Short mmCIF file of C-alpha atoms in Angstrom, two decimals:
data_model
loop_
_atom_site.label_atom_id
_atom_site.label_comp_id
_atom_site.label_asym_id
_atom_site.label_seq_id
_atom_site.Cartn_x
_atom_site.Cartn_y
_atom_site.Cartn_z
CA MET X 1 -95.71 -102.78 -140.34
CA THR X 2 -99.00 -100.98 -140.06
CA THR X 3 -100.56 -99.32 -143.06
CA ALA X 4 -103.55 -97.08 -143.64
CA LEU X 5 -106.90 -98.83 -144.01
CA GLU X 6 -109.64 -97.71 -146.35
CA THR X 7 -112.90 -97.61 -144.38
CA GLY X 8 -115.28 -96.67 -147.17
CA PHE X 9 -117.17 -94.34 -144.84
CA ASP X 10 -118.05 -90.96 -146.29
CA PHE X 11 -119.33 -88.34 -143.89
CA THR X 12 -118.20 -84.95 -142.66
CA VAL X 13 -117.90 -83.90 -139.04
CA PRO X 14 -118.08 -80.09 -138.65
CA PRO X 15 -115.20 -78.74 -136.51
CA GLU X 16 -117.63 -77.35 -133.93
CA LEU X 17 -118.67 -80.91 -133.06
CA SER X 18 -115.29 -81.63 -131.44
CA ALA X 19 -115.52 -81.74 -127.63
CA HIS X 20 -112.97 -79.12 -126.62
CA ALA X 21 -113.03 -79.86 -122.87
CA PRO X 22 -114.17 -82.53 -120.38
CA ALA X 23 -117.89 -82.69 -119.64
CA GLU X 24 -117.26 -81.35 -116.12
CA ALA X 25 -115.72 -78.20 -117.61
CA ARG X 26 -118.80 -77.84 -119.80
CA GLY X 27 -121.08 -77.84 -116.75
CA LEU X 28 -122.09 -81.51 -116.90
CA ALA X 29 -121.49 -84.48 -114.64
CA ARG X 30 -119.46 -87.17 -116.40
CA ASP X 31 -122.49 -89.41 -116.79
CA ARG X 32 -124.74 -86.67 -118.20
CA ILE X 33 -123.29 -86.70 -121.68
CA ARG X 34 -125.47 -87.85 -124.56
CA MET X 35 -125.78 -91.46 -125.71
CA LEU X 36 -127.17 -92.58 -129.05
CA VAL X 37 -128.39 -96.17 -128.77
CA GLY X 38 -128.48 -98.19 -131.98
CA ARG X 39 -130.10 -101.63 -132.19
CA ARG X 40 -129.16 -103.87 -135.07
CA GLU X 41 -132.42 -105.82 -134.91
CA GLY X 42 -135.04 -103.62 -136.51
CA LEU X 43 -132.51 -100.87 -137.22
CA ILE X 44 -133.77 -98.77 -134.28
CA THR X 45 -132.12 -95.74 -132.71
CA GLU X 46 -132.81 -93.88 -129.46
CA HIS X 47 -131.37 -90.62 -128.16
CA ARG X 48 -130.70 -90.79 -124.43
CA SER X 49 -128.52 -89.54 -121.60
CA PHE X 50 -125.64 -91.83 -120.59
CA ALA X 51 -127.09 -91.80 -117.05
CA GLU X 52 -129.96 -93.91 -118.46
CA LEU X 53 -127.65 -96.83 -119.25
CA PRO X 54 -129.08 -98.98 -116.39
CA GLU X 55 -132.52 -98.68 -118.01
CA VAL X 56 -131.16 -99.66 -121.44
CA LEU X 57 -129.23 -102.80 -120.44
CA ARG X 58 -130.81 -106.02 -119.18
CA PRO X 59 -130.14 -108.08 -116.04
CA GLY X 60 -127.59 -110.72 -116.99
CA ASP X 61 -125.74 -108.53 -119.50
CA LEU X 62 -121.98 -108.28 -119.01
CA LEU X 63 -120.00 -105.07 -119.45
CA VAL X 64 -116.32 -105.72 -120.15
CA VAL X 65 -114.24 -102.70 -119.15
CA ASN X 66 -110.60 -101.77 -119.73
CA ASN X 67 -108.82 -101.08 -116.43
CA SER X 68 -105.72 -99.53 -118.02
CA ALA X 69 -104.78 -96.15 -116.55
CA THR X 70 -103.50 -93.30 -118.69
CA LEU X 71 -99.89 -92.15 -118.48
CA PRO X 72 -98.70 -88.55 -119.00
CA ALA X 73 -96.98 -89.77 -122.15
CA ALA X 74 -96.24 -86.44 -123.90
CA LEU X 75 -92.76 -85.02 -123.26
CA PRO X 76 -91.18 -81.77 -124.41
CA GLY X 77 -87.94 -82.27 -126.31
CA ARG X 78 -85.19 -80.49 -128.22
CA LEU X 79 -83.42 -81.50 -131.40
CA PRO X 80 -79.63 -81.05 -131.63
CA ASP X 81 -80.13 -77.64 -133.33
CA GLY X 82 -82.38 -76.48 -130.48
CA THR X 83 -85.69 -76.93 -132.31
CA ALA X 84 -88.53 -77.76 -129.94
CA VAL X 85 -90.43 -81.01 -130.55
CA ALA X 86 -93.01 -83.05 -128.70
CA LEU X 87 -92.24 -86.72 -128.11
CA HIS X 88 -95.21 -89.03 -127.62
CA LEU X 89 -94.38 -92.35 -126.02
CA SER X 90 -96.52 -95.23 -127.28
CA SER X 91 -95.92 -97.84 -124.59
CA ALA X 92 -94.59 -97.98 -121.05
CA ARG X 93 -93.11 -101.38 -121.81
CA PRO X 94 -90.16 -101.70 -124.23
CA ASP X 95 -89.83 -104.38 -126.89
CA PRO X 96 -87.45 -107.33 -126.35
CA ARG X 97 -84.53 -105.20 -127.61
CA GLY X 98 -85.27 -102.55 -124.99
CA HIS X 99 -86.65 -100.07 -127.53
CA HIS X 100 -89.85 -98.03 -127.26
CA LEU X 101 -92.08 -96.75 -130.04
CA VAL X 102 -92.29 -92.95 -130.16
CA GLU X 103 -93.75 -90.25 -132.38
CA LEU X 104 -92.14 -86.85 -132.95
CA ARG X 105 -94.60 -83.98 -133.37
CA ARG X 106 -94.35 -80.23 -133.85
CA PRO X 107 -95.46 -78.17 -130.82
CA ALA X 108 -98.38 -75.90 -131.73
CA ALA X 109 -100.39 -73.72 -129.35
CA GLY X 110 -99.81 -76.02 -126.41
CA ALA X 111 -100.82 -79.15 -128.31
CA SER X 112 -98.87 -80.68 -131.20
CA GLU X 113 -99.17 -81.21 -134.92
CA TYR X 114 -98.39 -84.15 -137.14
CA PHE X 115 -95.09 -84.14 -139.02
CA PRO X 116 -95.79 -85.36 -142.57
CA PRO X 117 -93.06 -87.88 -143.45
CA ASP X 118 -91.38 -85.52 -145.93
CA ARG X 119 -91.07 -82.82 -143.26
CA SER X 120 -90.28 -84.91 -140.20
CA PRO X 121 -86.82 -84.49 -138.68
CA ALA X 122 -86.86 -88.17 -137.67
CA ARG X 123 -83.86 -90.17 -138.88
CA PRO X 124 -81.74 -93.03 -137.53
CA GLY X 125 -79.35 -91.80 -134.86
CA LEU X 126 -81.26 -88.58 -134.10
CA HIS X 127 -80.85 -87.56 -130.45
CA VAL X 128 -83.72 -85.79 -128.73
CA THR X 129 -82.95 -84.07 -125.44
CA LEU X 130 -85.66 -84.58 -122.83
CA PRO X 131 -86.26 -82.89 -119.44
CA GLY X 132 -84.42 -83.95 -116.31
CA GLY X 133 -81.24 -85.08 -118.04
CA ALA X 134 -83.01 -87.71 -120.19
CA SER X 135 -82.72 -88.35 -123.93
CA ALA X 136 -84.07 -90.50 -126.73
CA GLU X 137 -82.15 -91.84 -129.72
CA LEU X 138 -84.20 -92.83 -132.76
CA THR X 139 -82.94 -96.13 -134.13
CA ALA X 140 -85.24 -97.22 -136.98
CA PRO X 141 -88.63 -96.37 -138.46
CA TYR X 142 -91.60 -98.59 -137.63
CA THR X 143 -93.99 -96.61 -139.81
CA PRO X 144 -93.49 -93.22 -141.48
CA ARG X 145 -94.94 -91.77 -138.24
CA LEU X 146 -93.65 -94.06 -135.49
CA TRP X 147 -90.01 -94.78 -134.68
CA HIS X 148 -88.15 -97.21 -132.51
CA ALA X 149 -86.15 -95.30 -129.91
CA ARG X 150 -83.66 -96.07 -127.16
CA LEU X 151 -84.49 -94.07 -124.05
CA SER X 152 -81.94 -92.91 -121.50
CA LEU X 153 -83.72 -91.96 -118.29
CA PRO X 154 -82.54 -90.97 -114.80
CA GLY X 155 -84.93 -93.45 -113.17
CA GLU X 156 -87.97 -95.65 -113.62
CA LEU X 157 -90.17 -94.71 -116.59
CA THR X 158 -93.58 -94.17 -114.98
CA ALA X 159 -92.05 -92.07 -112.18
CA TYR X 160 -90.18 -90.05 -114.80
CA LEU X 161 -93.37 -89.47 -116.79
CA ALA X 162 -95.25 -88.46 -113.64
CA ARG X 163 -92.65 -85.78 -113.03
CA HIS X 164 -92.01 -84.48 -116.55
CA GLY X 165 -94.85 -85.66 -118.81
CA ARG X 166 -98.35 -84.47 -119.48
CA ALA X 167 -101.40 -86.05 -121.08
CA ILE X 168 -101.26 -86.31 -124.85
CA ARG X 169 -103.42 -83.57 -126.31
CA TYR X 170 -104.46 -82.89 -129.87
CA GLY X 171 -105.43 -79.52 -131.29
CA TYR X 172 -109.18 -79.87 -130.81
CA VAL X 173 -108.79 -79.82 -126.99
CA ASP X 174 -108.64 -76.24 -125.77
CA ARG X 175 -105.91 -76.52 -123.13
CA ASP X 176 -103.94 -78.95 -120.97
CA TRP X 177 -106.04 -80.83 -118.42
CA PRO X 178 -104.64 -82.71 -115.42
CA ILE X 179 -104.00 -86.39 -115.93
CA GLU X 180 -106.97 -87.14 -113.67
CA ALA X 181 -109.25 -85.84 -116.42
CA TYR X 182 -107.94 -88.70 -118.57
CA GLN X 183 -108.60 -91.50 -116.06
CA THR X 184 -111.71 -93.64 -116.00
CA VAL X 185 -113.39 -94.96 -112.85
CA PHE X 186 -111.97 -98.40 -113.73
CA ALA X 187 -108.34 -97.27 -114.15
CA SER X 188 -105.98 -99.31 -111.96
CA GLU X 189 -103.17 -100.59 -114.22
CA PRO X 190 -100.94 -97.75 -115.50
CA GLY X 191 -99.82 -98.20 -119.08
CA SER X 192 -101.96 -96.44 -121.70
CA SER X 193 -100.59 -93.59 -123.78
CA GLU X 194 -104.08 -92.31 -124.47
CA MET X 195 -107.25 -92.68 -122.42
CA PRO X 196 -109.52 -95.68 -123.12
CA SER X 197 -112.19 -93.04 -123.43
CA ALA X 198 -115.41 -95.03 -123.87
CA ALA X 199 -115.44 -95.67 -120.10
CA ARG X 200 -114.92 -92.03 -119.18
CA PRO X 201 -118.63 -91.27 -118.52
CA PHE X 202 -118.97 -94.07 -115.94
CA THR X 203 -119.12 -92.95 -112.30
CA ALA X 204 -119.00 -95.07 -109.14
CA GLU X 205 -122.66 -94.27 -108.55
CA LEU X 206 -123.67 -95.37 -112.05
CA VAL X 207 -121.71 -98.62 -111.71
CA ALA X 208 -123.51 -99.28 -108.42
CA ARG X 209 -126.87 -98.75 -110.14
CA LEU X 210 -125.90 -101.12 -112.95
CA VAL X 211 -124.82 -103.85 -110.53
CA ALA X 212 -127.93 -103.38 -108.41
CA GLY X 213 -129.96 -103.92 -111.59
CA GLY X 214 -128.26 -107.24 -112.32
CA VAL X 215 -125.72 -106.05 -114.90
CA LEU X 216 -122.32 -107.71 -114.49
CA VAL X 217 -118.96 -105.94 -114.87
CA ALA X 218 -115.61 -107.61 -115.58
CA PRO X 219 -112.17 -106.22 -116.46
CA ILE X 220 -109.60 -106.70 -119.17
CA THR X 221 -106.39 -104.73 -119.60
CA LEU X 222 -105.21 -103.25 -122.89
CA HIS X 223 -102.61 -100.52 -122.85
CA THR X 224 -103.30 -98.14 -125.72
CA GLY X 225 -100.64 -96.77 -128.01
CA VAL X 226 -100.63 -93.33 -129.58
CA ALA X 227 -103.42 -92.70 -132.06
CA SER X 228 -103.01 -91.69 -135.66
CA PRO X 229 -105.70 -89.02 -136.11
CA GLU X 230 -103.91 -87.68 -139.19
CA ALA X 231 -102.41 -90.85 -140.67
CA HIS X 232 -105.38 -93.23 -140.16
CA GLU X 233 -103.14 -96.23 -139.70
CA ALA X 234 -104.29 -99.71 -138.88
CA PRO X 235 -103.90 -100.61 -135.20
CA TYR X 236 -100.41 -101.70 -134.25
CA PRO X 237 -99.37 -104.18 -131.54
CA GLU X 238 -100.66 -103.39 -128.05
CA ARG X 239 -100.14 -105.15 -124.74
CA PHE X 240 -103.26 -106.89 -123.37
CA ARG X 241 -104.51 -109.31 -120.73
CA VAL X 242 -107.82 -111.13 -120.40
CA PRO X 243 -108.11 -112.74 -116.93
CA GLY X 244 -109.49 -116.25 -116.65
CA THR X 245 -112.33 -114.98 -114.46
CA THR X 246 -113.45 -112.56 -117.18
CA ALA X 247 -113.22 -115.19 -119.90
CA ARG X 248 -115.25 -117.71 -117.87
CA LEU X 249 -117.86 -115.13 -116.90
CA ALA X 250 -118.32 -114.06 -120.52
CA GLU X 251 -118.79 -117.66 -121.61
CA HIS X 252 -121.31 -118.22 -118.80
CA VAL X 253 -123.27 -115.07 -119.65
CA ARG X 254 -123.61 -116.04 -123.29
CA SER X 255 -124.66 -119.58 -122.36
CA GLN X 256 -127.48 -118.06 -120.30
CA GLY X 257 -128.67 -115.80 -123.09
CA GLY X 258 -127.00 -112.63 -121.80
CA ARG X 259 -125.04 -110.21 -123.92
CA VAL X 260 -121.33 -109.41 -123.73
CA ILE X 261 -120.96 -105.68 -124.29
CA ALA X 262 -117.46 -104.30 -124.72
CA VAL X 263 -116.78 -100.85 -123.29
CA GLY X 264 -114.55 -99.40 -125.96
CA THR X 265 -112.71 -100.71 -128.98
CA THR X 266 -109.83 -101.70 -126.69
CA ALA X 267 -112.08 -104.18 -124.90
CA VAL X 268 -113.20 -105.63 -128.25
CA ARG X 269 -109.60 -106.08 -129.37
CA ALA X 270 -108.58 -107.74 -126.11
CA LEU X 271 -111.55 -110.11 -126.00
CA GLU X 272 -111.31 -111.11 -129.64
CA SER X 273 -107.58 -111.73 -129.17
CA ALA X 274 -108.42 -114.22 -126.43
CA VAL X 275 -110.75 -116.40 -128.54
CA GLY X 276 -109.28 -119.83 -129.07
CA PRO X 277 -109.51 -122.03 -132.18
CA ASP X 278 -112.67 -123.58 -130.72
CA GLY X 279 -114.35 -120.17 -130.69
CA ARG X 280 -114.36 -119.94 -126.90
CA LEU X 281 -112.80 -117.30 -124.69
CA ARG X 282 -109.93 -118.23 -122.41
CA ALA X 283 -107.34 -116.42 -120.33
CA ALA X 284 -104.73 -114.77 -122.54
CA GLU X 285 -102.07 -112.09 -122.43
CA GLY X 286 -99.27 -110.71 -124.56
CA TRP X 287 -99.06 -108.39 -127.56
CA THR X 288 -102.01 -108.41 -129.92
CA GLU X 289 -101.72 -107.51 -133.60
CA LEU X 290 -105.35 -108.39 -134.31
CA VAL X 291 -107.13 -106.12 -136.80
CA ILE X 292 -110.90 -106.59 -136.72
CA THR X 293 -112.71 -106.01 -139.99
CA PRO X 294 -116.22 -106.87 -141.21
CA GLU X 295 -114.71 -109.80 -143.12
CA ARG X 296 -113.10 -111.17 -139.95
CA GLY X 297 -116.17 -110.45 -137.79
CA VAL X 298 -116.43 -110.79 -134.01
CA ARG X 299 -116.83 -113.98 -131.99
CA ALA X 300 -116.90 -112.94 -128.34
CA VAL X 301 -118.68 -109.57 -128.41
CA ASP X 302 -122.39 -108.87 -128.88
CA GLY X 303 -122.46 -105.10 -128.35
CA LEU X 304 -120.16 -102.13 -128.00
CA LEU X 305 -120.13 -98.81 -126.18
CA THR X 306 -117.83 -96.42 -128.01
CA GLY X 307 -117.07 -92.81 -128.77
CA TRP X 308 -117.53 -91.20 -132.17
CA HIS X 309 -114.84 -91.82 -134.76
CA GLU X 310 -113.66 -89.76 -137.71
CA PRO X 311 -114.57 -90.83 -141.27
CA ARG X 312 -111.23 -92.50 -142.06
CA ALA X 313 -110.57 -93.96 -138.62
CA SER X 314 -109.66 -97.64 -138.89
CA HIS X 315 -111.81 -98.34 -135.82
CA LEU X 316 -114.89 -97.88 -138.02
CA LEU X 317 -114.18 -101.25 -139.56
CA MET X 318 -114.32 -102.83 -136.09
CA LEU X 319 -117.60 -101.03 -135.39
CA GLN X 320 -119.00 -102.33 -138.66
CA ALA X 321 -117.97 -105.87 -137.67
CA VAL X 322 -120.02 -105.50 -134.47
CA ALA X 323 -123.01 -103.49 -135.66
CA GLY X 324 -123.26 -103.91 -139.42
CA ARG X 325 -123.02 -101.16 -141.99
CA PRO X 326 -126.72 -100.12 -142.16
CA LEU X 327 -126.93 -99.41 -138.41
CA LEU X 328 -123.58 -97.62 -138.39
CA ASP X 329 -124.58 -95.41 -141.31
CA ARG X 330 -127.80 -94.49 -139.54
CA CYS X 331 -126.13 -93.76 -136.19
CA TYR X 332 -123.48 -91.50 -137.74
CA ALA X 333 -126.01 -89.61 -139.84
CA GLU X 334 -128.17 -88.99 -136.76
CA ALA X 335 -125.16 -88.05 -134.64
CA VAL X 336 -124.05 -85.37 -137.09
CA GLU X 337 -127.60 -84.08 -137.53
CA GLY X 338 -128.18 -84.18 -133.76
CA ARG X 339 -124.88 -82.41 -133.09
CA TYR X 340 -123.32 -85.04 -130.87
CA LEU X 341 -119.78 -84.26 -129.74
CA TRP X 342 -116.74 -86.17 -131.02
CA HIS X 343 -113.42 -87.30 -129.49
CA GLU X 344 -112.34 -88.40 -126.00
CA PHE X 345 -114.37 -85.83 -124.08
CA GLY X 346 -117.43 -86.19 -126.30
CA ASP X 347 -120.66 -88.21 -126.40
CA VAL X 348 -121.02 -91.96 -126.91
CA ASN X 349 -122.70 -94.54 -129.11
CA LEU X 350 -124.11 -97.80 -127.70
CA LEU X 351 -124.41 -100.48 -130.37
CA LEU X 352 -126.62 -103.43 -129.43
CA PRO X 353 -127.66 -106.59 -131.30
#
């Protein structure tokens, strides 16, 4: 059972700093967003364009990227009394009992709003009618927000979602965008409910420049669940895979003095879940329940490229484990003062040793 985590971070993000649309819709190429670089050694920060990443990294560094592709995991539904709801599907793969995790939300201006537990219609046995002759039956709560559900679909899940679903959207995004806006250049394994957004600013041309400069790139897969922007829950189990080639390359890079830099918190979670008792990375796959905190620390990751997180987001504890509290405090203060943009279509933060 996941519970809320207390991050201890105290800062305010003005509403106007939410990125309401993809960079392309704001007149920018994907790789022209802003990047705040923070270096733990010397507590140094730099304000750059993401397109300058090849000049910031060193030959021999390894970027570990998540190749999970985003599903259109938001479905319109109806309760038995006809009330409209939104159903967010957390995983394309069911648990061993054949149940999926879902969240019911209240439709609002094209997006959806959180149902506080005391106002949620969710209850065991509730039937939700879905498009195309499909339905979902809630069976048991997993958290006050997430429920186990038995889906009844007319066909295979990903094909059904492609026909009837749309990308999950929260209220700070101004309108629905096609699912392509939620795919990264590395996306090849469909399965995420929400975009692994730290990799969104990469383009094929930028990757080519990185590789030409001696920076290595290797994949992991971690299929994201649905976020908890209102409930601030700890991460819950997610499906992941770290290939043997990636594990061996990361070990080699570190033995040669290079740095392993995770692209996104999903890459950190996957890599750290693949560390064996001897402290070394090896091939691994399954469901990870790992929660990374400053007390736990990180063993396989030296740096992290990530988006900007809200004050109570549990991911801040993972960032603190990688970067340390003093650097994180400085980066967030400068990001707010410098009016960086938050959320999946926003700017990024590169945290280096």
